[in-house]
Short mmCIF file of C-alpha atoms and ligand atoms in Angstrom, two decimals:
data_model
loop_
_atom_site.label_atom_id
_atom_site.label_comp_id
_atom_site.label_asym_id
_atom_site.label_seq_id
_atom_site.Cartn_x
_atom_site.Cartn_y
_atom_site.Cartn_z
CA UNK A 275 0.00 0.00 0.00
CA UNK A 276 1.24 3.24 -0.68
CA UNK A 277 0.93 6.79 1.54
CA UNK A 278 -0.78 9.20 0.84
CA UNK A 279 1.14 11.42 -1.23
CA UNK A 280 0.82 14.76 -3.38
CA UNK A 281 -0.47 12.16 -6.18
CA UNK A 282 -3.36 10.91 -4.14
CA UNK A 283 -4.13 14.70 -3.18
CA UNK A 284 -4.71 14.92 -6.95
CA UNK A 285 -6.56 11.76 -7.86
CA UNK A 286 -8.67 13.11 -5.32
CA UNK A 287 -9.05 16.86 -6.91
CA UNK A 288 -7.74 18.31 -3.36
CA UNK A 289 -5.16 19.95 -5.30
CA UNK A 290 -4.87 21.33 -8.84
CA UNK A 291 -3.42 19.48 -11.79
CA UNK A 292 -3.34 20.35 -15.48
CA UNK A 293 -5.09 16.93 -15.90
CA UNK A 294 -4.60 15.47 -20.04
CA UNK A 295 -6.30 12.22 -19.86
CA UNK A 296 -7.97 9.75 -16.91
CA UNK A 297 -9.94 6.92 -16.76
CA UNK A 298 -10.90 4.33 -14.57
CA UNK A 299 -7.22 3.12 -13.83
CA UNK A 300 -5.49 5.89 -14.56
CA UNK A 301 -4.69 9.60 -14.56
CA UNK A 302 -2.31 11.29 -16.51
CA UNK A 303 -1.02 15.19 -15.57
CA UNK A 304 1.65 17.61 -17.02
CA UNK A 305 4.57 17.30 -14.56
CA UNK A 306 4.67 20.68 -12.39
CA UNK A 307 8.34 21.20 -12.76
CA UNK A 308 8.82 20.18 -16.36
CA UNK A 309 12.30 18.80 -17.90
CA UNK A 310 11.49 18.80 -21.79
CA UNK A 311 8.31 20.64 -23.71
CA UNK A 312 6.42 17.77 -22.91
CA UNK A 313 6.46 16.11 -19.39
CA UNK A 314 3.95 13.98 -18.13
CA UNK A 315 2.89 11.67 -15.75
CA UNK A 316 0.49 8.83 -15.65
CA UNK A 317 -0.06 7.40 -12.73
CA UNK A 318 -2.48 4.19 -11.32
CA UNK A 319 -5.11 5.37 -9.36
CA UNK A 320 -4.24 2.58 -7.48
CA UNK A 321 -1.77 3.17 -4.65
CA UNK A 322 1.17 1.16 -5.33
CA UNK A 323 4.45 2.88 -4.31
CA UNK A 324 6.37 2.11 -7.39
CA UNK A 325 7.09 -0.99 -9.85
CA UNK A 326 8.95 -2.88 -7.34
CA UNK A 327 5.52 -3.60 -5.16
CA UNK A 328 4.01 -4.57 -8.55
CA UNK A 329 3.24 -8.45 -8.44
CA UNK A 330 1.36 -10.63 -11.08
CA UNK A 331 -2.16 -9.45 -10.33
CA UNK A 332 -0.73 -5.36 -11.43
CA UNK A 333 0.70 -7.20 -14.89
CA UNK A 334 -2.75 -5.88 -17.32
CA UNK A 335 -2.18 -2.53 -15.25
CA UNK A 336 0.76 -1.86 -15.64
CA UNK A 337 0.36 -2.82 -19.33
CA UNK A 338 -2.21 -0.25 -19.11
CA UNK A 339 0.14 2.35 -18.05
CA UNK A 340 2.21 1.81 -21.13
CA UNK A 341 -0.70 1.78 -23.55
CA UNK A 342 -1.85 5.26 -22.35
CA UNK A 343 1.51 6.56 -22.23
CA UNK A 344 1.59 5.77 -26.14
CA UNK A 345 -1.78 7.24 -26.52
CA UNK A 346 -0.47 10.62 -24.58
CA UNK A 347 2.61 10.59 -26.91
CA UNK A 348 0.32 10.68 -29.87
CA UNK A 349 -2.18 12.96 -28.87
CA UNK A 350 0.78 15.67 -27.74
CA UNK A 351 2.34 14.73 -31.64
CA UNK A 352 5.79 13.58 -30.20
CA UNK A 353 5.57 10.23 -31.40
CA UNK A 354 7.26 10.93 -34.88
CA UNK A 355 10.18 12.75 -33.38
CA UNK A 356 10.52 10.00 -30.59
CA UNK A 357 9.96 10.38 -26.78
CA UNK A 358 11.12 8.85 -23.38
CA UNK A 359 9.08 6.94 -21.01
CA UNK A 360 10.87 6.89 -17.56
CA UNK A 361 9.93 5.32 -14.21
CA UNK A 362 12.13 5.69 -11.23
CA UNK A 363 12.26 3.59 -7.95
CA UNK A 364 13.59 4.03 -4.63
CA UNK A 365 15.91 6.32 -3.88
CA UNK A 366 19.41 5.66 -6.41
CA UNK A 367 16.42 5.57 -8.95
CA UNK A 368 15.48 9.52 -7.58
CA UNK A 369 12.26 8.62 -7.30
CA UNK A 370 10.51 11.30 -5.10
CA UNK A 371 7.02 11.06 -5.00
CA UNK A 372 6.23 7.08 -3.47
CA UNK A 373 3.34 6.69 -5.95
CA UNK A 374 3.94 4.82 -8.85
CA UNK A 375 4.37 6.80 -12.04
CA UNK A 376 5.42 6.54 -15.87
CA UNK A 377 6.99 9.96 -16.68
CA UNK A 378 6.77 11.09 -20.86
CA UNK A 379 9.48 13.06 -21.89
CA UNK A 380 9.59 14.22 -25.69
CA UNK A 381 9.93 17.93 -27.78
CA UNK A 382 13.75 17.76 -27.75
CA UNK A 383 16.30 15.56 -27.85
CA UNK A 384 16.87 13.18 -24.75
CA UNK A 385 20.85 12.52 -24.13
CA UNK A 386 21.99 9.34 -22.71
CA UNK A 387 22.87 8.00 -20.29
CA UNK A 388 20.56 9.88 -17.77
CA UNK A 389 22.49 11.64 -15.30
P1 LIG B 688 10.12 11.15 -9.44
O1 LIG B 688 11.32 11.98 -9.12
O2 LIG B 688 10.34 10.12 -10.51
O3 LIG B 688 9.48 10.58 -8.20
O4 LIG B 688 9.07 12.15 -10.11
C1 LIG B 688 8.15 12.87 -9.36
C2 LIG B 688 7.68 13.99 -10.26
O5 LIG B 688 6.51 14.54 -9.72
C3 LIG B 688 8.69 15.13 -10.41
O6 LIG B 688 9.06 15.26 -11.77
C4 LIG B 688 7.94 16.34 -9.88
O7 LIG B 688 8.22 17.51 -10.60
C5 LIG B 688 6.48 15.89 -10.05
N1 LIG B 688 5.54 16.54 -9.16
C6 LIG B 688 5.66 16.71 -7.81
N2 LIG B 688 4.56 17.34 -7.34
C7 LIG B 688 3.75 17.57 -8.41
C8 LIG B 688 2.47 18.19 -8.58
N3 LIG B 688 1.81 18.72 -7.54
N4 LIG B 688 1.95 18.24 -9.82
C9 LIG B 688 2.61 17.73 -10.88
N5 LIG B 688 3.81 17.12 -10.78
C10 LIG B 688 4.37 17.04 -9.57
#
């Protein structure tokens, strides 16, 4: 189970989000401190603290996850150019927020390795 975190706060509309897609799994905002043109986050309704808590039974949501992040990519018209999908755990991963998440990053050019 995860806490309650800034994500909950806005799956429950107690704080604003510039909200671009949700539906019964899932809810997708633009990231409030963005790192590219396009930055955003889709995230499970469904409190699980990040992929590493994910077990069988999260397998067609986390599927899910992916699938919208595609759909986000197209309807923001990065997909031609290209675009990142990113999801950090625990700390050496610098995840902050304990609430799973799939980041999209696209409108420039990504480097890599990440830092
Ligand atoms: P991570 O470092 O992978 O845990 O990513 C957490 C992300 O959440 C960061 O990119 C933050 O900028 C973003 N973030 C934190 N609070 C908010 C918020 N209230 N609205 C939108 N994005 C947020």
């Amino acid at each position: 189970m995860a806490h309650e975190t800034v994500f909950s706060k806005i799956i429950r509309r107690e704080i604003p989000a510039d909200i671009v897609y949700e539906d019964e799994q899932t809810l997708a905002f633009r990231d409030v401190s963005p790192q590219a043109p396009t930055h955003i986050l889709v995230i499970p309704k469904e409190p699980l603290v990040s992929v590493a808590d994910a077990e069988e039974k999260h397998a067609a949501l986390l599927g899910h996850l992916m699938i919208v992040a595609g759909q986000i990519a197209h309807s923001e018209a990065i997909l031609e150019d290209g675009f990142r999908l990113v999801v950090n755990a625990g700390r050496d991963g610098g995840q902050t927020v304990p609430h799973l998440h799939v980041h999209i990053l696209g409108g420039r050019p990504l480097s890599w390795p990440p830092g």
